[in-house]
XYZ file of N, CA, C and O in Angstrom:
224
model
N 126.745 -202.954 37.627
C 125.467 -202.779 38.288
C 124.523 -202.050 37.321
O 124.890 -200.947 36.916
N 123.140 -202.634 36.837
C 122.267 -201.535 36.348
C 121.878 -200.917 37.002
O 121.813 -200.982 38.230
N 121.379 -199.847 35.972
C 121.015 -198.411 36.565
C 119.606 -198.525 36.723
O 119.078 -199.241 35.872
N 118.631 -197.880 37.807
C 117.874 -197.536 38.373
C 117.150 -197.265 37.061
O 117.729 -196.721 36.120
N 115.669 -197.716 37.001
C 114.704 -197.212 35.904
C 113.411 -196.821 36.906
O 113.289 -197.151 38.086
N 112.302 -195.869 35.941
C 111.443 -195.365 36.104
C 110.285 -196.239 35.145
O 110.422 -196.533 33.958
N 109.248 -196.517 35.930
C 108.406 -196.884 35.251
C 107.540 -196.030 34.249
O 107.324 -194.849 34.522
N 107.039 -196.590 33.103
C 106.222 -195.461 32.335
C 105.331 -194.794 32.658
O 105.081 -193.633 32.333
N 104.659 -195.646 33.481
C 103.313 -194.913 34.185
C 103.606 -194.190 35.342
O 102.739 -193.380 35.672
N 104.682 -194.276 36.103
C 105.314 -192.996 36.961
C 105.955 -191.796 36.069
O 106.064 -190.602 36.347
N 106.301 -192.435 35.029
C 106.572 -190.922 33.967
C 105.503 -189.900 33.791
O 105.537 -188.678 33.935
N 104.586 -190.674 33.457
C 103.506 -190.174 33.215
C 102.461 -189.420 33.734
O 101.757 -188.572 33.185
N 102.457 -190.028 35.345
C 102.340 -189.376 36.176
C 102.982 -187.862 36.860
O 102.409 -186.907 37.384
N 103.978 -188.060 36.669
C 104.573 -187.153 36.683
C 104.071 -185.825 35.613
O 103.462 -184.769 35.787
N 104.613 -186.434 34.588
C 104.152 -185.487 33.561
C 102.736 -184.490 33.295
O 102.459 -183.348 32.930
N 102.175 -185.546 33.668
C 100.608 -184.953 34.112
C 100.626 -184.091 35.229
O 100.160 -182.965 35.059
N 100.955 -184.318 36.050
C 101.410 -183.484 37.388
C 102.116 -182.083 36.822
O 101.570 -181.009 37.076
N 102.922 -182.113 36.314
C 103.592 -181.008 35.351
C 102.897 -180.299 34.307
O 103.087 -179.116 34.025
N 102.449 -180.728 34.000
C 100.998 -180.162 32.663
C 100.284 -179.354 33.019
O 100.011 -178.339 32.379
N 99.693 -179.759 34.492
C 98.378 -179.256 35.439
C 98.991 -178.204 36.122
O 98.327 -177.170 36.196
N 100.232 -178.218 36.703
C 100.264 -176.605 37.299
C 101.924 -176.011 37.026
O 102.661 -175.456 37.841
N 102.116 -176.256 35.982
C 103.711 -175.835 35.567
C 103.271 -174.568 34.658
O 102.212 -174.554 34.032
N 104.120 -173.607 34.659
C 103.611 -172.573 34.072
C 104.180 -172.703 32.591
O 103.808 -171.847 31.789
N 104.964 -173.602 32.202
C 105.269 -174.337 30.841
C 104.772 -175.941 30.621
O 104.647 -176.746 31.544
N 104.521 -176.219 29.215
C 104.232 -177.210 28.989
C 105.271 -178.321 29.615
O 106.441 -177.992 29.808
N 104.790 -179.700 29.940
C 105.347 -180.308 30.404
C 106.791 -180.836 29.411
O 107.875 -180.997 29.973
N 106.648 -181.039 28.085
C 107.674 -181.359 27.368
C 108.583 -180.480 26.926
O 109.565 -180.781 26.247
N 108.230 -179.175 27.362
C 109.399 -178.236 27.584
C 110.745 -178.821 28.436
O 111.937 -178.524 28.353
N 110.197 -179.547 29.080
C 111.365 -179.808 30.489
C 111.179 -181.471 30.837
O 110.136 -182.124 30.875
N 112.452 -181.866 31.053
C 113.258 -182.977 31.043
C 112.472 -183.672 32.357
O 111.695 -183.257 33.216
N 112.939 -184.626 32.120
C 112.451 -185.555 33.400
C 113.002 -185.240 34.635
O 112.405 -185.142 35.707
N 114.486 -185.051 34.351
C 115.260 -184.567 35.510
C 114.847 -183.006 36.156
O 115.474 -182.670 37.161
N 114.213 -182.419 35.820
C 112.952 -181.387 35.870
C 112.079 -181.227 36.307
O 111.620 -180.492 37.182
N 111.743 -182.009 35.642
C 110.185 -182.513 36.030
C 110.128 -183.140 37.521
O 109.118 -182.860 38.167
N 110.984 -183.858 38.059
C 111.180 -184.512 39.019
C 111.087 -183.949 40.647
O 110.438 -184.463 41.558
N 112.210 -182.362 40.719
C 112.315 -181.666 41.634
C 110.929 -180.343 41.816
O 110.591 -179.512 42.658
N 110.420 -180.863 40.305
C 109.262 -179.485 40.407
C 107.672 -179.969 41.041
O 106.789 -179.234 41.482
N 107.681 -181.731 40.879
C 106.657 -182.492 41.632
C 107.230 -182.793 42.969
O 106.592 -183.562 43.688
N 107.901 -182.493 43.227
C 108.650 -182.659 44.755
C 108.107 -181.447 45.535
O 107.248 -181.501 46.414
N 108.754 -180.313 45.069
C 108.234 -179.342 45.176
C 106.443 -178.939 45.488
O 105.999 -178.192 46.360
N 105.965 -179.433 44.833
C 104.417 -179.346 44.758
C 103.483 -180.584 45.804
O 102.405 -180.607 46.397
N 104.710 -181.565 45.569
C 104.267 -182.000 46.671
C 104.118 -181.946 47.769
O 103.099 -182.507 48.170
N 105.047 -181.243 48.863
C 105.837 -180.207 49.510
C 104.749 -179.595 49.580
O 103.808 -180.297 49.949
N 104.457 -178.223 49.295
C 103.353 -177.262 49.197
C 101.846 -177.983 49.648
O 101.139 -177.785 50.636
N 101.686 -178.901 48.479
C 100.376 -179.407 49.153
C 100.395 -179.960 50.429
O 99.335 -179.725 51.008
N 101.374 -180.756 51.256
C 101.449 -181.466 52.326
C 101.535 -180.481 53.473
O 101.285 -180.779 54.641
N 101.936 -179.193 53.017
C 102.097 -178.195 53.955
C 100.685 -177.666 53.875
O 100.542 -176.928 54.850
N 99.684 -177.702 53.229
C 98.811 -176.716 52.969
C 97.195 -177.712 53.730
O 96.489 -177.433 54.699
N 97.146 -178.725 52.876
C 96.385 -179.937 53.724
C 96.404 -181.251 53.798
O 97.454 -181.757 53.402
N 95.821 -181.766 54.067
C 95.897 -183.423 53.866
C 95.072 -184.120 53.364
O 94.253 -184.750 54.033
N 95.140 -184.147 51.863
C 93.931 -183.893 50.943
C 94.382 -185.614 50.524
O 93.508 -186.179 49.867
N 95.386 -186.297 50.777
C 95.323 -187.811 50.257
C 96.418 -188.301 49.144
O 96.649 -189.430 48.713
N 97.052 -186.942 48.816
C 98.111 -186.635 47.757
C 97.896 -186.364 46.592
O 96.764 -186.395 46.110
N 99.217 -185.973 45.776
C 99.089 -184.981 44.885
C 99.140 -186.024 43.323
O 98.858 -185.793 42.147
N 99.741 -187.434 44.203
C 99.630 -188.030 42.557
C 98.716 -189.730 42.703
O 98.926 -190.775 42.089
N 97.786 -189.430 43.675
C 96.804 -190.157 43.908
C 95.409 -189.916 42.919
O 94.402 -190.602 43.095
């Protein structure tokens, strides 16, 4: 079975997301990183308002 891929431009997204409010640069930290810390933020914002999302 192959394995599950990520598109580049969801990387990227991400990454950007990580850039903008990570208190380290985004290439400090792994994708697998990066992943639970936009979860996280996403989380926060959804709790805070309903602004349309965080990677819109």
């Amino acid at each position: 079975m192959p394995r599950p891929s990520v598109s580049e431009e969801a990387k990227a997204q991400l990454e950007a997301v990580v850039e903008e409010r990570a208190d380290v640069p985004a290439h400090h930290l792994t994708f697998e990183q990066q992943v639970p810390f936009v979860l996280t933020e996403l989380e926060k914002e959804s709790n805070q308002n309903d602004s349309g999302g965080l990677l819109s």
